[in-house]
Short mmCIF file of C-alpha atoms and ligand atoms in Angstrom, two decimals:
data_model
loop_
_atom_site.label_atom_id
_atom_site.label_comp_id
_atom_site.label_asym_id
_atom_site.label_seq_id
_atom_site.Cartn_x
_atom_site.Cartn_y
_atom_site.Cartn_z
CA MET A 1 260.58 -38.11 25.31
CA LYS A 2 258.51 -41.19 24.55
CA LEU A 3 255.06 -41.91 25.97
CA HIS A 4 252.80 -44.90 25.59
CA ASP A 5 249.68 -43.89 23.70
CA SER A 6 246.75 -46.21 24.36
CA LEU A 7 245.11 -45.23 21.06
CA ARG A 8 248.07 -46.25 18.90
CA ARG A 9 248.90 -49.05 21.36
CA ALA A 10 252.54 -48.03 21.06
CA THR A 11 255.24 -46.06 22.80
CA VAL A 12 255.90 -43.09 20.56
CA ASP A 13 257.94 -39.90 20.51
CA PHE A 14 256.12 -37.08 22.20
CA GLN A 15 256.02 -33.69 20.53
CA PRO A 16 253.41 -31.13 21.60
CA GLN A 17 251.27 -29.54 18.91
CA SER A 18 252.65 -26.06 19.72
CA PRO A 19 256.40 -26.09 20.27
CA GLY A 20 257.29 -25.60 23.93
CA GLU A 21 253.72 -25.78 25.20
CA VAL A 22 251.85 -28.81 26.47
CA THR A 23 248.19 -29.12 27.36
CA VAL A 24 247.15 -31.94 29.67
CA TYR A 25 243.79 -33.09 30.98
CA GLY A 26 243.44 -35.71 33.70
CA CYS A 27 240.16 -37.20 34.86
CA GLY A 28 239.93 -36.20 38.50
CA PRO A 29 238.10 -37.69 41.44
CA THR A 30 234.39 -38.24 41.69
CA ILE A 31 233.82 -36.37 44.92
CA TYR A 32 231.13 -38.49 46.53
CA ASP A 33 233.65 -39.89 48.99
CA SER A 34 237.34 -39.45 49.85
CA ALA A 35 239.79 -40.43 47.15
CA HIS A 36 241.73 -43.55 48.21
CA ILE A 37 245.38 -44.24 47.61
CA GLY A 38 244.46 -46.28 44.53
CA ASN A 39 243.09 -43.08 43.04
CA PHE A 40 246.24 -41.39 44.25
CA ARG A 41 248.43 -43.86 42.41
CA THR A 42 246.81 -42.50 39.28
CA PHE A 43 246.93 -38.88 40.44
CA LEU A 44 250.59 -39.23 41.38
CA VAL A 45 251.32 -40.19 37.78
CA TYR A 46 249.63 -36.93 36.80
CA ASP A 47 252.00 -35.09 39.11
CA LEU A 48 255.05 -36.99 37.85
CA LEU A 49 254.14 -36.15 34.27
CA HIS A 50 253.48 -32.54 35.25
CA ARG A 51 256.88 -32.27 36.92
CA THR A 52 258.65 -34.07 34.09
CA LEU A 53 257.22 -31.75 31.45
CA GLU A 54 258.19 -28.68 33.47
CA TRP A 55 261.63 -30.14 34.14
CA LYS A 56 262.08 -30.51 30.40
CA GLY A 57 261.31 -26.83 30.02
CA TYR A 58 257.80 -26.99 28.60
CA SER A 59 255.24 -24.46 29.57
CA VAL A 60 252.47 -26.74 30.83
CA ARG A 61 248.77 -26.17 31.20
CA PHE A 62 247.49 -28.96 33.41
CA VAL A 63 243.77 -29.38 34.09
CA VAL A 64 242.26 -31.96 36.47
CA ASN A 65 238.51 -31.88 36.92
CA LEU A 66 236.36 -32.67 39.92
CA THR A 67 233.30 -34.74 39.05
CA ASP A 68 230.74 -33.13 41.33
CA VAL A 69 227.57 -34.20 39.57
CA ASP A 70 226.95 -37.77 38.42
CA ASP A 71 225.00 -40.82 39.63
CA LYS A 72 227.30 -41.42 42.60
CA THR A 73 227.44 -37.87 43.92
CA ILE A 74 223.66 -37.57 43.66
CA LYS A 75 223.13 -40.89 45.40
CA GLY A 76 225.65 -39.93 48.09
CA ALA A 77 223.98 -36.58 48.71
CA ALA A 78 220.53 -38.16 48.82
CA GLU A 79 221.66 -40.79 51.33
CA ALA A 80 223.27 -38.14 53.50
CA GLY A 81 220.12 -35.99 53.26
CA LYS A 82 222.16 -33.11 51.88
CA LYS A 83 222.24 -30.82 48.90
CA LEU A 84 224.68 -31.88 46.22
CA GLU A 85 227.22 -29.17 46.91
CA GLU A 86 227.04 -29.63 50.65
CA HIS A 87 227.86 -33.30 50.13
CA THR A 88 230.66 -32.89 47.58
CA ASP A 89 232.42 -29.84 49.01
CA PRO A 90 234.26 -31.58 51.86
CA PHE A 91 235.53 -34.26 49.46
CA ALA A 92 236.80 -31.59 47.08
CA ARG A 93 238.72 -30.05 49.95
CA ALA A 94 240.00 -33.44 51.12
CA PHE A 95 241.29 -34.14 47.61
CA MET A 96 243.19 -30.86 47.51
CA ASP A 97 244.57 -31.40 51.02
CA ASP A 98 245.74 -34.92 50.16
CA ALA A 99 247.30 -33.73 46.91
CA ALA A 100 249.15 -31.01 48.83
CA ALA A 101 250.19 -33.47 51.52
CA LEU A 102 251.75 -35.69 48.86
CA GLY A 103 253.63 -32.73 47.41
CA PHE A 104 251.72 -32.29 44.15
CA LEU A 105 252.39 -29.24 42.04
CA ALA A 106 249.26 -27.12 41.85
CA PHE A 107 247.14 -27.90 38.80
CA ASP A 108 246.45 -24.89 36.60
CA ALA A 109 242.73 -25.44 36.85
CA ARG A 110 240.46 -27.78 38.81
CA PRO A 111 237.13 -27.28 37.11
CA ARG A 112 234.00 -28.58 38.74
CA ALA A 113 231.43 -29.98 36.36
CA THR A 114 228.62 -27.94 37.91
CA ALA A 115 230.41 -24.71 37.00
CA HIS A 116 230.32 -25.58 33.27
CA ILE A 117 226.68 -26.52 32.73
CA ASP A 118 226.01 -23.74 30.17
CA ALA A 119 228.95 -24.84 28.05
CA MET A 120 227.72 -28.44 28.33
CA ILE A 121 224.29 -27.47 27.06
CA ARG A 122 225.80 -25.58 24.10
CA PHE A 123 228.01 -28.55 23.33
CA ILE A 124 225.02 -30.91 23.28
CA GLU A 125 223.07 -28.48 21.10
CA GLY A 126 225.89 -28.66 18.58
CA LEU A 127 225.81 -32.46 18.62
CA VAL A 128 222.04 -32.51 18.15
CA ALA A 129 222.28 -30.02 15.27
CA SER A 130 224.92 -32.08 13.49
CA GLY A 131 222.98 -35.32 13.85
CA HIS A 132 225.27 -36.91 16.44
CA ALA A 133 222.67 -36.77 19.18
CA TYR A 134 218.94 -37.07 19.63
CA ARG A 135 216.36 -36.29 22.28
CA THR A 136 214.08 -38.96 23.69
CA GLU A 137 210.48 -38.63 24.89
CA ASP A 138 211.44 -38.22 28.52
CA GLY A 139 213.67 -35.20 27.82
CA SER A 140 217.05 -36.95 27.81
CA VAL A 141 219.59 -36.63 25.01
CA TYR A 142 221.71 -39.51 23.73
CA PHE A 143 224.78 -39.70 21.57
CA SER A 144 224.18 -41.76 18.46
CA VAL A 145 227.08 -44.17 18.25
CA GLU A 146 226.09 -45.11 14.72
CA SER A 147 226.77 -41.52 13.65
CA PHE A 148 230.43 -41.85 14.58
CA PRO A 149 231.98 -44.72 12.58
CA GLN A 150 235.31 -44.52 14.44
CA TYR A 151 233.56 -45.52 17.67
CA GLY A 152 235.65 -48.19 19.35
CA CYS A 153 238.99 -46.87 18.06
CA LEU A 154 240.43 -46.53 21.56
CA SER A 155 239.15 -49.67 23.22
CA GLY A 156 238.60 -51.90 20.21
CA ASN A 157 235.19 -52.35 21.74
CA ARG A 158 232.74 -51.95 18.93
CA ALA A 159 229.82 -54.01 20.09
CA GLU A 160 227.90 -53.85 23.30
CA SER A 161 229.66 -55.44 26.27
CA GLU A 162 228.71 -56.42 29.78
CA ASP A 163 230.73 -53.46 30.97
CA THR A 164 228.65 -51.03 28.96
CA ARG A 165 225.51 -52.44 30.39
CA SER A 166 226.70 -52.08 33.97
CA ARG A 167 227.99 -48.53 33.55
CA ILE A 168 224.91 -47.10 31.86
CA ASP A 169 221.72 -46.27 33.58
CA GLN A 170 219.08 -48.95 33.95
CA ASP A 171 216.17 -46.92 32.69
CA GLU A 172 217.41 -45.93 29.27
CA TYR A 173 214.52 -47.42 27.41
CA GLU A 174 214.11 -45.22 24.40
CA LYS A 175 217.56 -45.39 22.91
CA GLY A 176 217.93 -45.93 19.19
CA ASP A 177 220.88 -48.27 19.69
CA VAL A 178 221.91 -50.13 22.81
CA ARG A 179 225.42 -48.61 22.53
CA ASP A 180 224.11 -45.04 22.62
CA PHE A 181 225.05 -43.21 25.78
CA VAL A 182 223.46 -40.35 27.60
CA LEU A 183 224.59 -36.73 27.22
CA TRP A 184 221.76 -35.12 29.14
CA LYS A 185 219.64 -36.92 31.70
CA ALA A 186 216.06 -35.83 32.28
CA ALA A 187 215.53 -34.86 35.93
CA LYS A 188 214.38 -37.50 38.38
CA ASP A 189 212.94 -36.96 41.83
CA VAL A 190 216.21 -37.70 43.54
CA ASP A 191 217.99 -35.10 41.37
CA ARG A 192 215.42 -32.50 42.46
CA ARG A 193 215.81 -33.45 46.11
CA VAL A 194 219.54 -32.78 46.10
CA GLY A 195 219.36 -29.76 43.78
CA ALA A 196 221.05 -31.40 40.77
CA VAL A 197 218.71 -30.02 38.13
CA TRP A 198 219.34 -27.39 35.45
CA ALA A 199 217.06 -25.97 32.76
CA SER A 200 217.89 -26.94 29.19
CA PRO A 201 216.31 -26.84 25.72
CA TRP A 202 215.26 -30.48 26.32
CA GLY A 203 213.73 -29.84 29.72
CA PRO A 204 215.13 -29.94 33.26
CA GLY A 205 217.98 -32.36 33.84
CA ARG A 206 221.70 -32.69 34.27
CA PRO A 207 224.71 -33.64 32.16
CA GLY A 208 226.06 -37.16 31.75
CA TRP A 209 229.46 -37.94 33.22
CA HIS A 210 231.27 -38.62 29.92
CA LEU A 211 230.08 -35.36 28.46
CA GLU A 212 231.35 -33.36 31.41
CA CYS A 213 234.97 -34.26 30.71
CA SER A 214 234.72 -33.57 26.97
CA VAL A 215 233.37 -30.10 27.66
CA MET A 216 235.74 -29.13 30.46
CA ALA A 217 238.72 -30.41 28.47
CA THR A 218 237.90 -28.61 25.23
CA ASP A 219 236.65 -25.49 27.02
CA LEU A 220 239.82 -25.02 29.00
CA LEU A 221 242.43 -26.48 26.66
CA GLY A 222 241.07 -26.20 23.11
CA ASP A 223 239.69 -28.72 20.62
CA THR A 224 242.86 -30.83 20.46
CA ILE A 225 244.77 -31.50 23.64
CA ASP A 226 248.22 -33.00 23.86
CA ILE A 227 247.81 -35.54 26.65
CA HIS A 228 244.78 -37.03 28.35
CA LEU A 229 245.23 -39.13 31.48
CA GLY A 230 243.15 -41.50 33.54
CA GLY A 231 243.12 -44.81 35.34
CA GLU A 232 242.84 -47.94 33.20
CA ASP A 233 239.16 -48.44 34.03
CA LEU A 234 238.32 -45.19 32.26
CA LEU A 235 239.52 -46.34 28.85
CA PHE A 236 236.12 -47.82 28.12
CA PRO A 237 233.52 -46.49 27.99
CA HIS A 238 234.47 -43.11 29.47
CA HIS A 239 237.33 -42.15 27.18
CA GLU A 240 235.87 -43.89 24.16
CA ASN A 241 232.78 -41.76 24.65
CA GLU A 242 234.83 -38.62 25.19
CA ILE A 243 236.43 -39.16 21.79
CA ALA A 244 233.07 -39.70 20.08
CA GLN A 245 231.52 -36.60 21.64
CA SER A 246 234.49 -34.29 21.18
CA GLU A 247 235.40 -35.32 17.66
CA GLY A 248 231.73 -35.44 16.74
CA ALA A 249 231.41 -31.84 17.92
CA THR A 250 234.63 -30.34 16.59
CA GLY A 251 235.58 -32.56 13.68
CA LYS A 252 239.16 -32.44 14.94
CA PRO A 253 241.32 -35.03 16.71
CA PHE A 254 240.52 -34.72 20.41
CA VAL A 255 243.66 -36.10 22.07
CA ARG A 256 247.18 -36.71 20.76
CA PHE A 257 248.35 -39.02 23.56
CA TRP A 258 246.16 -41.16 25.80
CA LEU A 259 247.87 -42.41 28.98
CA HIS A 260 246.28 -44.97 31.28
CA VAL A 261 247.51 -45.91 34.72
CA LYS A 262 247.22 -49.48 35.93
CA HIS A 263 245.18 -49.95 39.06
CA LEU A 264 246.64 -50.27 42.50
CA THR A 265 245.58 -53.56 44.03
CA LEU A 266 245.15 -54.74 47.56
CA GLY A 267 245.99 -58.42 47.65
CA SER A 268 244.48 -59.76 44.44
CA GLU A 269 241.68 -57.21 44.31
CA LYS A 270 241.55 -53.77 42.78
CA MET A 271 241.33 -51.15 45.51
CA SER A 272 237.96 -49.50 45.11
CA LYS A 273 235.40 -47.48 46.93
CA SER A 274 232.62 -49.85 45.98
CA LEU A 275 234.49 -52.89 47.35
CA GLY A 276 235.20 -50.95 50.53
CA ASN A 277 238.81 -52.20 50.63
CA PHE A 278 240.53 -48.87 50.64
CA PHE A 279 242.76 -46.54 52.58
CA THR A 280 242.81 -42.82 52.19
CA VAL A 281 245.95 -40.73 52.22
CA ARG A 282 244.68 -39.02 55.36
CA GLU A 283 244.28 -42.33 57.18
CA LEU A 284 247.84 -43.33 56.35
CA LEU A 285 249.23 -39.98 57.47
CA ASP A 286 247.18 -40.15 60.66
CA ASP A 287 248.73 -43.56 61.27
CA GLY A 288 252.07 -41.78 61.32
CA TYR A 289 253.37 -42.59 57.85
CA ASP A 290 255.69 -40.03 56.35
CA PRO A 291 253.98 -38.42 53.33
CA ALA A 292 257.24 -38.71 51.41
CA ALA A 293 257.20 -42.47 52.06
CA VAL A 294 253.61 -42.77 50.81
CA ARG A 295 254.62 -40.81 47.73
CA LEU A 296 257.70 -42.93 47.10
CA SER A 297 255.86 -46.21 47.63
CA LEU A 298 253.23 -45.21 45.05
CA MET A 299 255.92 -44.63 42.44
CA SER A 300 257.82 -47.85 43.10
CA ALA A 301 256.38 -49.52 40.02
CA HIS A 302 256.10 -48.20 36.48
CA TYR A 303 252.67 -46.72 35.89
CA ARG A 304 251.69 -49.48 33.47
CA SER A 305 252.85 -52.28 35.79
CA GLU A 306 251.24 -54.02 38.73
CA LEU A 307 251.50 -52.33 42.09
CA THR A 308 250.08 -53.84 45.24
CA PHE A 309 249.48 -51.80 48.34
CA THR A 310 251.13 -53.08 51.52
CA ARG A 311 252.06 -51.33 54.70
CA SER A 312 255.47 -52.97 54.52
CA GLY A 313 255.88 -51.31 51.12
CA ILE A 314 255.45 -47.94 52.80
CA ASP A 315 257.85 -48.96 55.57
CA GLU A 316 260.48 -49.83 52.99
CA ALA A 317 259.87 -46.51 51.26
CA ALA A 318 260.20 -44.74 54.62
CA ALA A 319 263.62 -46.29 55.12
CA ALA A 320 264.61 -45.19 51.61
CA VAL A 321 263.38 -41.66 52.27
CA GLN A 322 265.44 -41.55 55.45
CA ARG A 323 268.51 -42.70 53.51
CA LEU A 324 267.98 -39.86 51.04
CA VAL A 325 267.56 -37.27 53.77
CA ASP A 326 270.66 -38.59 55.57
CA PHE A 327 272.57 -38.57 52.30
CA LYS A 328 271.74 -34.95 51.62
CA ARG A 329 272.74 -34.03 55.16
CA ARG A 330 276.00 -35.95 54.83
CA VAL A 331 276.91 -34.15 51.59
CA THR A 332 275.96 -30.79 53.10
CA ASP A 333 277.91 -31.36 56.32
CA HIS A 334 281.00 -33.03 54.87
CA PRO A 335 284.13 -30.94 55.56
CA THR A 336 285.63 -28.71 52.90
CA ALA A 337 289.16 -29.56 51.81
CA PRO A 338 290.00 -28.31 48.34
CA GLY A 339 292.24 -30.47 46.26
CA ALA A 340 291.61 -33.74 48.05
CA GLY A 341 291.76 -35.36 44.65
CA VAL A 342 289.08 -38.03 44.77
CA GLU A 343 286.30 -36.02 43.25
CA GLU A 344 287.19 -36.70 39.64
CA ARG A 345 285.76 -40.13 40.30
CA LEU A 346 282.31 -38.58 40.49
CA ASP A 347 280.54 -38.76 37.14
CA LEU A 348 277.44 -36.76 37.93
CA GLU A 349 276.58 -36.25 34.28
CA ALA A 350 276.30 -39.99 33.78
CA HIS A 351 273.79 -40.33 36.62
CA LEU A 352 271.77 -37.38 35.37
CA ARG A 353 271.80 -38.80 31.86
CA ALA A 354 270.64 -42.19 33.12
CA PHE A 355 267.88 -40.47 35.06
CA ASP A 356 266.76 -38.42 32.08
CA GLU A 357 266.81 -41.46 29.79
CA ALA A 358 264.67 -43.42 32.25
CA ILE A 359 262.10 -40.68 32.76
CA SER A 360 262.03 -39.95 29.04
CA ASP A 361 261.25 -43.61 28.37
CA ASP A 362 257.53 -43.47 29.07
CA LEU A 363 258.08 -42.11 32.60
CA ASN A 364 260.13 -45.02 33.85
CA VAL A 365 260.34 -43.79 37.43
CA PRO A 366 261.68 -47.05 38.96
CA ARG A 367 264.64 -46.84 36.57
CA GLY A 368 264.98 -43.15 37.42
CA LEU A 369 265.12 -44.10 41.09
CA ALA A 370 267.88 -46.58 40.28
CA ALA A 371 269.84 -43.70 38.73
CA LEU A 372 269.27 -41.67 41.89
CA TRP A 373 270.61 -44.52 44.04
CA GLY A 374 273.58 -44.76 41.69
CA LEU A 375 274.33 -41.11 42.45
CA VAL A 376 273.98 -41.76 46.20
CA ARG A 377 276.24 -44.81 46.11
CA GLU A 378 279.00 -43.23 44.09
CA THR A 379 278.99 -40.04 46.14
CA ASN A 380 279.13 -42.02 49.37
CA THR A 381 282.13 -43.93 48.06
CA VAL A 382 283.88 -40.66 47.31
CA LEU A 383 283.00 -39.20 50.73
CA ASP A 384 284.31 -42.38 52.38
CA ALA A 385 287.56 -41.98 50.48
CA ALA A 386 287.88 -38.30 51.36
CA PRO A 387 287.19 -38.01 55.10
CA GLU A 388 289.34 -34.85 55.16
CA GLY A 389 286.87 -33.15 52.85
CA ILE A 390 285.71 -32.30 49.33
CA SER A 391 285.65 -29.04 47.41
CA ASP A 392 282.65 -26.78 47.67
CA GLU A 393 282.22 -27.06 43.90
CA SER A 394 281.83 -30.83 44.15
CA ARG A 395 279.40 -30.48 47.04
CA ALA A 396 277.31 -28.00 45.06
CA ALA A 397 277.38 -30.23 41.99
CA VAL A 398 276.16 -33.28 43.92
CA LEU A 399 273.42 -31.29 45.62
CA ASP A 400 272.42 -29.85 42.26
CA ALA A 401 272.19 -33.32 40.69
CA LEU A 402 270.07 -34.50 43.60
CA GLU A 403 267.87 -31.45 43.31
CA GLN A 404 267.42 -31.95 39.57
CA MET A 405 266.20 -35.51 40.04
CA ASP A 406 264.01 -34.46 42.92
CA ARG A 407 262.31 -31.82 40.82
CA VAL A 408 260.71 -34.77 39.05
CA LEU A 409 260.40 -37.15 42.00
CA GLY A 410 259.41 -34.61 44.66
CA VAL A 411 260.44 -36.94 47.47
CA VAL A 412 263.36 -35.22 49.20
CA GLU A 413 261.70 -31.81 49.25
CA LEU A 414 258.57 -33.36 50.74
CA ALA A 415 260.57 -35.29 53.34
CA GLU A 416 262.40 -32.14 54.34
CA ALA A 417 259.19 -30.16 54.59
CA SER A 418 257.66 -32.70 56.93
CA ARG A 419 260.81 -32.79 59.03
CA ALA A 420 261.14 -29.03 59.18
CA THR A 421 261.41 -28.30 62.84
CA ASP A 422 263.99 -25.91 64.17
CA THR A 423 266.88 -27.22 66.20
CA GLY A 424 265.53 -25.86 69.47
CA ASP A 425 262.39 -27.82 68.84
CA GLN A 426 264.40 -30.92 67.98
CA GLN A 427 266.31 -30.70 71.26
CA ARG A 428 263.09 -30.30 73.21
CA ILE A 429 261.54 -33.33 71.48
CA GLN A 430 264.70 -35.38 71.98
CA ALA A 431 264.65 -34.51 75.71
CA LEU A 432 261.05 -35.70 75.95
CA VAL A 433 261.94 -38.93 74.14
CA GLU A 434 264.73 -39.54 76.63
CA ALA A 435 262.49 -38.73 79.58
CA ARG A 436 260.03 -41.28 78.25
CA ASN A 437 262.77 -43.89 77.87
CA ASP A 438 263.86 -43.23 81.47
CA ALA A 439 260.28 -43.61 82.63
CA ARG A 440 260.00 -46.92 80.79
CA ALA A 441 263.28 -48.10 82.25
CA ASN A 442 261.80 -47.33 85.68
CA ARG A 443 258.62 -49.18 84.71
CA ASP A 444 256.66 -45.93 85.10
CA PHE A 445 254.49 -46.71 82.10
CA GLN A 446 251.90 -44.13 83.01
CA GLU A 447 254.45 -41.35 82.67
CA ALA A 448 255.89 -42.93 79.50
CA ASP A 449 252.45 -43.00 77.93
CA ARG A 450 251.73 -39.46 79.02
CA ILE A 451 254.84 -38.23 77.21
CA ARG A 452 253.97 -40.26 74.12
CA ASP A 453 250.49 -38.73 74.09
CA GLU A 454 251.88 -35.25 74.59
CA LEU A 455 254.10 -35.70 71.54
CA ALA A 456 251.32 -37.32 69.53
CA ALA A 457 249.20 -34.23 70.12
CA GLU A 458 251.90 -32.27 68.26
CA GLY A 459 251.84 -34.78 65.42
CA ILE A 460 255.05 -36.49 66.52
CA VAL A 461 255.11 -40.26 66.49
CA LEU A 462 257.65 -42.46 68.20
CA GLU A 463 259.12 -45.65 66.84
CA ASP A 464 260.82 -47.95 69.31
CA GLY A 465 263.36 -50.02 67.43
CA VAL A 466 266.45 -52.04 68.27
CA GLY A 467 268.66 -48.98 67.82
CA GLY A 468 266.60 -46.91 70.25
CA THR A 469 263.62 -44.63 69.84
CA ARG A 470 263.20 -42.53 66.74
CA TRP A 471 260.65 -39.78 66.33
CA LYS A 472 259.13 -38.19 63.32
CA LYS A 473 256.80 -35.36 62.63
CA THR A 474 253.72 -36.32 60.66
CA ARG A 475 252.23 -32.94 60.04
P1 AMP B 501 236.94 -41.94 40.51
O1 AMP B 501 236.98 -41.05 41.72
O2 AMP B 501 236.34 -43.28 40.76
O3 AMP B 501 236.28 -41.23 39.34
O4 AMP B 501 238.44 -42.22 40.07
C1 AMP B 501 239.39 -41.21 39.94
C2 AMP B 501 240.62 -41.75 39.20
O5 AMP B 501 241.24 -42.80 39.94
C3 AMP B 501 240.29 -42.36 37.83
O6 AMP B 501 241.30 -41.98 36.93
C4 AMP B 501 240.31 -43.84 38.11
O7 AMP B 501 240.63 -44.58 36.96
C5 AMP B 501 241.41 -43.93 39.13
N1 AMP B 501 241.34 -45.15 39.96
C6 AMP B 501 240.24 -45.71 40.55
N2 AMP B 501 240.58 -46.82 41.28
C7 AMP B 501 241.94 -46.95 41.15
C8 AMP B 501 242.91 -47.90 41.65
N3 AMP B 501 242.58 -48.91 42.45
N4 AMP B 501 244.21 -47.71 41.31
C9 AMP B 501 244.58 -46.67 40.51
N5 AMP B 501 243.72 -45.77 40.01
C10 AMP B 501 242.41 -45.89 40.32
ZN1 ZN B 502 236.83 -37.96 32.75
#
């Protein structure tokens, strides 16, 4: 398998450091607000990588952190008049709910920064002792960029930039070098108000955001990890700083492969919490979108290519999801007639090979999806040519190929889960849909609306189209 490593700026063969085992760390959400679907474009790549590695037979240890103490969470808590944890907790839960709704495999660990403060303090002590960090008058500790000559290796950014200035705190007045970044922040009033203060050898304070990831990553996965993930905005300074801190502390290479996901845009703008132009997964699901369609739409472009959010993109994905579900049902329900003689036309291996090659080429999911559609098309042609039936072996082989691809994509299983209603239930819902259509035909709109509302209360949404009314379950 090849992956694009941002550090080498090249797509290179991936081999884990220990044969058969892969360690992965992904920067998780800052839980001062709900994650939006831009964030989830990035997180979905985490899940696709997770699934791909497992599909290839690796034993994977996958860690995604929750940033529950930083400038934004403290500001959010202070504005809400809450304690830090009280403010962040619901967003942590929302993140896990959204991840589950989109069919993510469970991460092996979801560390919260506040649960690793002791390790962070020890880590900083090490950096101070080895001359990579220094304390300032006010009781903060900074990393000395000058002490780490490789600084800038990831981003190429060796001098101070506008970006650095905007990301770092305004009141860092005692730094030795303008590039130096904070590891430990002396407590301010607002930190005390929300309860974001811990005792340390340098006085009361709290860790800096960059440091948190270095410590959680090395603590849970060891000094050198195989793959580190994040959105493209994290490359500098966050990941650059993670390298400086971690390698400064351990003297070993920190990360073997750096992967960065391009941002989801809305129109020409990046979707972001600070711009306010965002949708959450929950909002889209509440609007009646099929979670499998949201998932599929977020993987419709390669992770290093542009992807723009549109509702019509989700609608297209929804139609594709329905085609996949219908396809699986057609294969399952097609009659059995051994020896019909058309099945040798099916070259399932070729489709699986094409799929594997695509996914192994730096997670080229769009090309993998093309291989999936190739399987669907060819199978449909064979089923068309064999209306009398196919052998059970062929049926099983097609379903197995579909299942293999879906172990990586996770779309069909998610679609089926959200459609899982028993047949009795389906008949009851269908009867209500028909009653509503009768009411509309009789211009009894009050009754029609009552039935729609009754179904909506169960999480069932109706779509009136040219071919009639379709319903779908959204939760
Ligand atoms: P945050 O909650 O801001 O710390 O971001 C969590 C993750 O989402 C990080 O890896 C970000 O790089 C990523 N991210 C933020 N905005 C977007 C976006 N519009 N599209 C894709 N990923 C994003
Ligand atoms: Zn991080």
